[in-house]
CSV table of C-alpha atoms in Angstrom, one decimal:
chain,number,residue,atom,x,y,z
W,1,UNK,CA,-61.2,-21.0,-38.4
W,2,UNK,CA,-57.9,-20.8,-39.9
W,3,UNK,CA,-57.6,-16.6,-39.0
W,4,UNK,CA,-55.2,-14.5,-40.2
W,5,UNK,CA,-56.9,-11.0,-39.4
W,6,UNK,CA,-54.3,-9.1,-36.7
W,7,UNK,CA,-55.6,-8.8,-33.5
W,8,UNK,CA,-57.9,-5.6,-33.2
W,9,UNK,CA,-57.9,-5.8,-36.7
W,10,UNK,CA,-60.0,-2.5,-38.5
W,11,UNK,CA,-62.0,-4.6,-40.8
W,12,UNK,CA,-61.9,-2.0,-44.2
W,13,UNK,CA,-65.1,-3.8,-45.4
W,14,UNK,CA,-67.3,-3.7,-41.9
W,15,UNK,CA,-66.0,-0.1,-41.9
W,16,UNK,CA,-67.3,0.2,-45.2
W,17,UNK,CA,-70.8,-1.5,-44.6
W,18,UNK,CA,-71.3,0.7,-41.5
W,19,UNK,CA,-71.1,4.0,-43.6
W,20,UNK,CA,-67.7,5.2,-42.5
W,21,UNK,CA,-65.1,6.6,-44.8
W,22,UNK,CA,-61.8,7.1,-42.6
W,23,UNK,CA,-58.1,6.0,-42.8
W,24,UNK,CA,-58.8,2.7,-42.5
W,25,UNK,CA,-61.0,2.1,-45.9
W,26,UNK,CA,-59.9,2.6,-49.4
W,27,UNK,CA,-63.6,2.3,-50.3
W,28,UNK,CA,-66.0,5.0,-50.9
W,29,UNK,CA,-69.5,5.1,-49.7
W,30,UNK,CA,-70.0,5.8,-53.7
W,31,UNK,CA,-68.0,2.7,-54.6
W,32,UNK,CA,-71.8,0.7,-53.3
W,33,UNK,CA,-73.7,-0.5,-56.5
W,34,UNK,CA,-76.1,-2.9,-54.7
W,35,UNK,CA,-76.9,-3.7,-51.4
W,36,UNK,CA,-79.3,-5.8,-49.1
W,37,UNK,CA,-80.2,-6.6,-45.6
W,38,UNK,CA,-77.5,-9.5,-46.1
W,39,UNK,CA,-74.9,-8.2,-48.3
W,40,UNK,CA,-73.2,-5.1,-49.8
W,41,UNK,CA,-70.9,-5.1,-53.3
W,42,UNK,CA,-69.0,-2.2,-54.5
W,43,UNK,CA,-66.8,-1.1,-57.3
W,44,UNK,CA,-63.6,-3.0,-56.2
W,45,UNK,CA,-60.5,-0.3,-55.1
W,46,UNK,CA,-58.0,-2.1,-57.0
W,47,UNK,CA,-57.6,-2.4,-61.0
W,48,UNK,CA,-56.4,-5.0,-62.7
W,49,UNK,CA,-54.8,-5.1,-66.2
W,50,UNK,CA,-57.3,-4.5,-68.9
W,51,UNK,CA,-60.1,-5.0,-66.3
W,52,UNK,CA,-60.9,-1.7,-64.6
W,53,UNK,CA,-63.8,-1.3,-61.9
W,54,UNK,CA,-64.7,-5.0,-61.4
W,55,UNK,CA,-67.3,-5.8,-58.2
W,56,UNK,CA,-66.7,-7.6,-54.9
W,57,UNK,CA,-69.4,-9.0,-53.3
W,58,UNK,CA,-69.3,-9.6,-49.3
W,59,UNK,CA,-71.7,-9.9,-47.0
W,60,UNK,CA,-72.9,-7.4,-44.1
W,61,UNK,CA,-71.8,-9.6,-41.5
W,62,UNK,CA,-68.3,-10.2,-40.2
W,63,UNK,CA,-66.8,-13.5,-41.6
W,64,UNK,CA,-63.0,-13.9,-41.8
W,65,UNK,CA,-63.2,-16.3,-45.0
W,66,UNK,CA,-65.5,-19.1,-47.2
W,67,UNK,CA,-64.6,-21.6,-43.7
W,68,UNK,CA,-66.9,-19.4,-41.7
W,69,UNK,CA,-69.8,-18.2,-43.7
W,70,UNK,CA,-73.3,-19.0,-42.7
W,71,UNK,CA,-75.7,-20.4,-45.3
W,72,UNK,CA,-78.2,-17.6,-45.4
W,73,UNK,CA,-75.2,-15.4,-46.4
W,74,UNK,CA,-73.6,-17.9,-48.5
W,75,UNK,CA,-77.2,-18.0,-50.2
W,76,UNK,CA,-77.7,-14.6,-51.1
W,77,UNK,CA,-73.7,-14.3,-52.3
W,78,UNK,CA,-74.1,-16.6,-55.0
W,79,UNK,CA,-78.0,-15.4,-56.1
W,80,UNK,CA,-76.4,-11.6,-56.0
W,81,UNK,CA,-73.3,-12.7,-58.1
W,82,UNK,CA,-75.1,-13.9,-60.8
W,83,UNK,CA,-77.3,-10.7,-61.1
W,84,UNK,CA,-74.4,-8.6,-61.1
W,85,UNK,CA,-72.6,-11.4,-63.2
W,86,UNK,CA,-75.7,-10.1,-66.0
W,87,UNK,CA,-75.8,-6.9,-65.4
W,88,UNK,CA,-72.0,-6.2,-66.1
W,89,UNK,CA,-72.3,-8.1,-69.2
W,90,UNK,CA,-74.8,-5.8,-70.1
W,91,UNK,CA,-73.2,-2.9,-68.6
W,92,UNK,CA,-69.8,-3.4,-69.7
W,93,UNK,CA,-70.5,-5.0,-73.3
W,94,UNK,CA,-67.2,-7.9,-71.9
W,95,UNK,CA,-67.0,-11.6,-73.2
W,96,UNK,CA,-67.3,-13.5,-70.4
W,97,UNK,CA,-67.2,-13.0,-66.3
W,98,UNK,CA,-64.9,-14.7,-63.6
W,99,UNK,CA,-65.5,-15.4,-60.3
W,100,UNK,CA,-62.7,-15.7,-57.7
W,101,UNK,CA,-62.6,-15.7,-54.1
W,102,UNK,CA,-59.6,-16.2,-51.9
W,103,UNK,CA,-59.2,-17.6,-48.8
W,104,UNK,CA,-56.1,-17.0,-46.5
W,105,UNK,CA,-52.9,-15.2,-47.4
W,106,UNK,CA,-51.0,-17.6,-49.4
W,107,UNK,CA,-54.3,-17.6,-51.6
W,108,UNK,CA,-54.0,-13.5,-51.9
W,109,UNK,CA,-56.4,-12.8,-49.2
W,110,UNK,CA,-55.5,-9.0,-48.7
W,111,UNK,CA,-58.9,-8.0,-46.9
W,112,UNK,CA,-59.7,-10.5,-43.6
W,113,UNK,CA,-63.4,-10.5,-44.8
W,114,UNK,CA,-65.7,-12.6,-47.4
W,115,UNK,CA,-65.6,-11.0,-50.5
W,116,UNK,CA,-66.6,-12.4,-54.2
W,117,UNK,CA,-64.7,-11.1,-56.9
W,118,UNK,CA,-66.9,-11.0,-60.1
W,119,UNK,CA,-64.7,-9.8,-63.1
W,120,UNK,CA,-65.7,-8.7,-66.7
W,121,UNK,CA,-63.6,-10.4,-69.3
W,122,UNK,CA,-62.8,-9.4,-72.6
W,123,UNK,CA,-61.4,-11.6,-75.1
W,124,UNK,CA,-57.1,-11.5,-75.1
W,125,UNK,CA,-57.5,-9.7,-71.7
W,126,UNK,CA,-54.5,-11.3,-70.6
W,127,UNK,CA,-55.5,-11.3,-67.3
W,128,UNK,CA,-53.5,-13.7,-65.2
W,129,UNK,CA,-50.7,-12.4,-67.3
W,130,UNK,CA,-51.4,-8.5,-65.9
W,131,UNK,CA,-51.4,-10.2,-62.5
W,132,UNK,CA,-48.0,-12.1,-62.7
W,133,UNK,CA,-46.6,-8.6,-63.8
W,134,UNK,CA,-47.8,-6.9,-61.3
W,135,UNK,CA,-50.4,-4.6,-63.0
W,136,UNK,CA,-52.7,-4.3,-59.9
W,137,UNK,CA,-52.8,-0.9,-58.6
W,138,UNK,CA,-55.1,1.1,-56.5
W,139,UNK,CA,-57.5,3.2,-58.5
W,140,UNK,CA,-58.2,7.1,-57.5
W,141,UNK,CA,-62.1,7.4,-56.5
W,142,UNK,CA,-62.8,9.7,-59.3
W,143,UNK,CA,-62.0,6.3,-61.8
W,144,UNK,CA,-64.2,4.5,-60.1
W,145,UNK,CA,-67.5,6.8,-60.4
W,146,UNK,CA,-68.6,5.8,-63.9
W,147,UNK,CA,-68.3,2.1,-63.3
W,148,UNK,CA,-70.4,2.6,-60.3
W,149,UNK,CA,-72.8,4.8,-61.8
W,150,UNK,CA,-73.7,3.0,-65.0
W,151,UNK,CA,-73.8,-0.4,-62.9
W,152,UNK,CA,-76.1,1.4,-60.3
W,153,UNK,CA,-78.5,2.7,-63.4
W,154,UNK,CA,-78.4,-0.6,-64.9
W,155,UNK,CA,-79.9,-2.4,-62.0
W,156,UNK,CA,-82.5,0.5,-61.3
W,157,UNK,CA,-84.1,-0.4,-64.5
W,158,UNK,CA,-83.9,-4.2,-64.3
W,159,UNK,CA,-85.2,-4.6,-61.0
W,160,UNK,CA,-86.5,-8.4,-61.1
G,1,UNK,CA,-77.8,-16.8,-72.6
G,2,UNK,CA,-74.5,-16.4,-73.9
G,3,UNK,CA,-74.0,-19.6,-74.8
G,4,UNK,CA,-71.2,-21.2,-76.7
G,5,UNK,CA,-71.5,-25.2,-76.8
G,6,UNK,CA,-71.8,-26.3,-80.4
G,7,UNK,CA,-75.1,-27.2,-81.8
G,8,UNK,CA,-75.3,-31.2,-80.3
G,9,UNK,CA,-72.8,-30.9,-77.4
G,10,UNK,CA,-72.1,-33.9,-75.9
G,11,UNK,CA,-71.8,-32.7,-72.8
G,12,UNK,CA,-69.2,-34.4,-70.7
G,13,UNK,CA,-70.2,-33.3,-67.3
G,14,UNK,CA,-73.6,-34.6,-68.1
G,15,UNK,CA,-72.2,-38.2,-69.4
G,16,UNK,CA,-70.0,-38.1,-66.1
G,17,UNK,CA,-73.4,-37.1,-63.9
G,18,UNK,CA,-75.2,-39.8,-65.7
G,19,UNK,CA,-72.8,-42.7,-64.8
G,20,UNK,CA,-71.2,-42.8,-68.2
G,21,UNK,CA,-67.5,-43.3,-69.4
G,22,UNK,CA,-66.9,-43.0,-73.1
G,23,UNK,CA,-64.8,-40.8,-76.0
G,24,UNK,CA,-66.3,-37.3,-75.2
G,25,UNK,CA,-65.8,-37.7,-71.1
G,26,UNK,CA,-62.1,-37.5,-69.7
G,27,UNK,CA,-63.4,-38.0,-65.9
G,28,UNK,CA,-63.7,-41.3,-64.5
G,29,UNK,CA,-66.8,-42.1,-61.9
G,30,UNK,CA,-63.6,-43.1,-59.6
G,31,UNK,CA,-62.9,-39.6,-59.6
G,32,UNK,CA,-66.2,-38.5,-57.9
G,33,UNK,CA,-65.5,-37.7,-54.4
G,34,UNK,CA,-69.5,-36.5,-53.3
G,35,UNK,CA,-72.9,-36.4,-54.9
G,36,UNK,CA,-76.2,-35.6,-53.6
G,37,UNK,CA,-79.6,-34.8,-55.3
G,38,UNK,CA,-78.4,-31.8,-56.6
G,39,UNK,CA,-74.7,-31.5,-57.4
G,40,UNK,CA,-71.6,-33.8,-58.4
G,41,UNK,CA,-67.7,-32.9,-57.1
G,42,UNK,CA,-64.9,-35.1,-58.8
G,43,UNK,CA,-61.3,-34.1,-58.5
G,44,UNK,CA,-60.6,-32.4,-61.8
G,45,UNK,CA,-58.9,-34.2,-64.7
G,46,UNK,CA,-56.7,-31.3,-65.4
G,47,UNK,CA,-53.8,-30.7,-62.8
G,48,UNK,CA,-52.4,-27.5,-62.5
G,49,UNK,CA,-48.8,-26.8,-61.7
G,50,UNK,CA,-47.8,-27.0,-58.2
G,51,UNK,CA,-51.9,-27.8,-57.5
G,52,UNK,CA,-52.5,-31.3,-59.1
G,53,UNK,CA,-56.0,-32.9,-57.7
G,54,UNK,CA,-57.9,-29.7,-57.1
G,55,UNK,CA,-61.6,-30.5,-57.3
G,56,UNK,CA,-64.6,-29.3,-59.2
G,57,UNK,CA,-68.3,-29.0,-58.0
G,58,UNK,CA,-70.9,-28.9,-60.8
G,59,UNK,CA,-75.1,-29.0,-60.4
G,60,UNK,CA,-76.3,-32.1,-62.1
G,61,UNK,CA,-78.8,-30.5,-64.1
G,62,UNK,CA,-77.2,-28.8,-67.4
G,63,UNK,CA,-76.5,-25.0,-66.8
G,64,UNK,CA,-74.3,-23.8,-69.2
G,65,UNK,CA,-72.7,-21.7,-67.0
G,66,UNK,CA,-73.6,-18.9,-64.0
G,67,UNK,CA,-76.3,-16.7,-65.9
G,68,UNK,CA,-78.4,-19.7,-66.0
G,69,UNK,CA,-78.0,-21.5,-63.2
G,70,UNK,CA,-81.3,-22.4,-61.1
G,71,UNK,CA,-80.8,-20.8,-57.2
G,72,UNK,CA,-81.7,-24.4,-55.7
G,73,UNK,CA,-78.9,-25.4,-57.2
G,74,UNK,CA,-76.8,-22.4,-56.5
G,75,UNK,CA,-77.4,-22.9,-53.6
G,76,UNK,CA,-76.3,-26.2,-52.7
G,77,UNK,CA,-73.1,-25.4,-54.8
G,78,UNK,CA,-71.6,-22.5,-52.5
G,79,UNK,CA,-73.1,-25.1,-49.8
G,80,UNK,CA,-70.7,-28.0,-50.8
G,81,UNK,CA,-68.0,-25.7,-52.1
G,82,UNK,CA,-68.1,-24.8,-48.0
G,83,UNK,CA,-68.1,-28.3,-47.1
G,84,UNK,CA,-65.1,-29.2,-49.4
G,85,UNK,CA,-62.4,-25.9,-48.9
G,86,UNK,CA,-62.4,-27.3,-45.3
G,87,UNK,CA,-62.3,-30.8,-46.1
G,88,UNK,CA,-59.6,-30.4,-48.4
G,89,UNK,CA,-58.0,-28.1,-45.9
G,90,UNK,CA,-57.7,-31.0,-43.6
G,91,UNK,CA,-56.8,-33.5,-46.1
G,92,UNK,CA,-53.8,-31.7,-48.2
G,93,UNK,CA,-52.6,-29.5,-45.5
G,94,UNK,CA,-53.1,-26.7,-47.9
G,95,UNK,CA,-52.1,-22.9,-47.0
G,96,UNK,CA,-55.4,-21.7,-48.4
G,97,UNK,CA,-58.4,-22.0,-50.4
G,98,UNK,CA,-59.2,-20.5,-54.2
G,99,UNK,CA,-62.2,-20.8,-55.7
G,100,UNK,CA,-62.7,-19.6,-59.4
G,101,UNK,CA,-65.6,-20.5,-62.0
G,102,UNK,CA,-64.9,-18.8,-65.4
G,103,UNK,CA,-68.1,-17.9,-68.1
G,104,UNK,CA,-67.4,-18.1,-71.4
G,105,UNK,CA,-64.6,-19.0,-73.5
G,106,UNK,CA,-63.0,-15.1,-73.3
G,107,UNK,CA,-63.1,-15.7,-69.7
G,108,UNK,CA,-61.0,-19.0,-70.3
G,109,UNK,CA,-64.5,-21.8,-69.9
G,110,UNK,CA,-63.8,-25.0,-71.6
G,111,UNK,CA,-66.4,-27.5,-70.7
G,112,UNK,CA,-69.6,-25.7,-71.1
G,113,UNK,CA,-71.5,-26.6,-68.0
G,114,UNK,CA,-71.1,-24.9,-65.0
G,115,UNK,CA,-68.3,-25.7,-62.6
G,116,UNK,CA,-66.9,-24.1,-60.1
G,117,UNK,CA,-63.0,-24.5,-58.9
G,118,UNK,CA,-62.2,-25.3,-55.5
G,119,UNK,CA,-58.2,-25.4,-55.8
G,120,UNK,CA,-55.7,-26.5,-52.6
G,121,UNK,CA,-53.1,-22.9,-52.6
G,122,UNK,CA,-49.7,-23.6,-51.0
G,123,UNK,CA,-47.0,-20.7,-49.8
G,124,UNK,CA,-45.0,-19.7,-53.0
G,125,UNK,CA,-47.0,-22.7,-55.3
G,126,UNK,CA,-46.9,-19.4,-58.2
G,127,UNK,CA,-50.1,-20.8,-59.0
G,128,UNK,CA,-51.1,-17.9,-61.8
G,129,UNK,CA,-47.6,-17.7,-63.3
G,130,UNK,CA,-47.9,-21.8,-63.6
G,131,UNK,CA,-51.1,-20.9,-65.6
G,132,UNK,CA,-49.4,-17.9,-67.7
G,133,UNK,CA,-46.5,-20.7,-68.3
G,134,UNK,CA,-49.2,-23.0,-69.8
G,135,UNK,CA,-48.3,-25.8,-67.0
G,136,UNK,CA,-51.4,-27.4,-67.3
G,137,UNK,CA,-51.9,-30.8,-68.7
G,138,UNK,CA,-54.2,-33.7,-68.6
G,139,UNK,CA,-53.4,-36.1,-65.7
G,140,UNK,CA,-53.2,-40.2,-66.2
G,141,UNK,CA,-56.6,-41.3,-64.3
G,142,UNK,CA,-54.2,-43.3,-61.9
G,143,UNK,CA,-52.8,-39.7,-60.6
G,144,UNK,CA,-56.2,-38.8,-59.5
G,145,UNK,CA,-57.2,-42.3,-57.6
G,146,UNK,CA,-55.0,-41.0,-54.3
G,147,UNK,CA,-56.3,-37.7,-54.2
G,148,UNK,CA,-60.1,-39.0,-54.6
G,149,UNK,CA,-59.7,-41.7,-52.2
G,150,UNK,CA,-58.4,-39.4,-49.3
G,151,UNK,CA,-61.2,-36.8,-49.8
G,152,UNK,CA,-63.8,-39.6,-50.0
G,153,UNK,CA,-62.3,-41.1,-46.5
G,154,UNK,CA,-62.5,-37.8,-44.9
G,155,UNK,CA,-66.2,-36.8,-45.9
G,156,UNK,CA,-67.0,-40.1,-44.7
G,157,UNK,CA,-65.7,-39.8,-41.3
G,158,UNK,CA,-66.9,-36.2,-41.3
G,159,UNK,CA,-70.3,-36.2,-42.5
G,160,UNK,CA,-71.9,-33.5,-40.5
């Protein structure tokens, strides 16, 4: 329902769920902080601004946008944004958290798949500012390791 | 948790849930374009640069915002966020769907009960440079009455 993927498009993010690294994904099997029998979220490849190593959400399954995706995925999205949603305020000490998920291109849908971003926030962020300029830019792997990795230890010890 | 309302918020979401119209609420119960059991959408009083009558869905229990929200309701709310990106697909001929729920006032929340965002994106519309720009601004209640009306005649002839 209103598709924009190529045809024979090489999903990044199904690549990604399926264990594969190749030149095709930006993402790192590392980049996973959490995931499920319905859903996987990683360290997001792209920085913004003053807000380094935010998450996306997405689930394991294949769905082109928010048009498409079935309930039990839809379910555990929101119920998994709002743990990480805690556990990055924890993690990351920031002043609030933003949610934003795109649909389509002239939205900024870059990756034809279902993903949640959940962003840390810190007060005079300027963060739609950084994005008007342009300050979006795709982070080395070795940046995103200790947002992973203190995100990963967090929600080892707060299991509930 | 993390909660900001001053001590005896009138909560305007709640007097707009409840049916009432008075000083502290700027939506009108004409602006309500679904309800149910669990959740209220109306088409938001604020309009947005080049994306006036965008629509908010909110739970109609008080949550202050996503680290307390209940999962029945969380639910229902990615549920009908579904249900309304493809209605007001339809209805506004839109290029794409954003949908964005801010926590906390660093993270730019105004009205401290959840809400989440379900804004109409159009090729070009600069939607986050509108933002930077400050082009925001409270619309006359008249503004919103076409805007509620067509997604109210949609979901009526589409309720499946």
């Amino acid at each position: 329902m209103y598709n924009h993927a190529p045809e024979n498009y090489k999903c990044p993010l199904c690549l990604l769920v399926n264990g594969i690294e190749n030149e095709h994904t930006m993402a790192k099997q590392v980049d996973i902080v959490y995931r499920d029998d319905l859903v996987v979220a990683i360290i997001n490849s792209k920085f913004v601004g003053n807000n380094p190593g935010h998450v996306i959400v997405m689930p394991a399954k294949h769905f082109e946008n928010l048009y498409e995706l079935e309930p039990e995925y839809a379910h555990r999205i929101i119920d998994i944004s709002q743990k990480l949603a805690k556990a990055i305020k924890e993690v990351r000490k920031c002043d609030g958290i933003m949610i934003k998920q795109v649909n389509e291109p002239a939205a900024g849908q870059a990756a034809f798949h279902y993903h949640m971003h959940i962003v840390p926030r810190f007060k005079d962020d300027n963060y739609n500012k950084e994005i008007v300029n342009g300050n979006e830019r795709v982070s080395d792997p070795s940046e995103r390791i200790p947002y992973a990795k203190a995100l990963k230890e967090y929600l080892k010890n707060h299991n509930d």
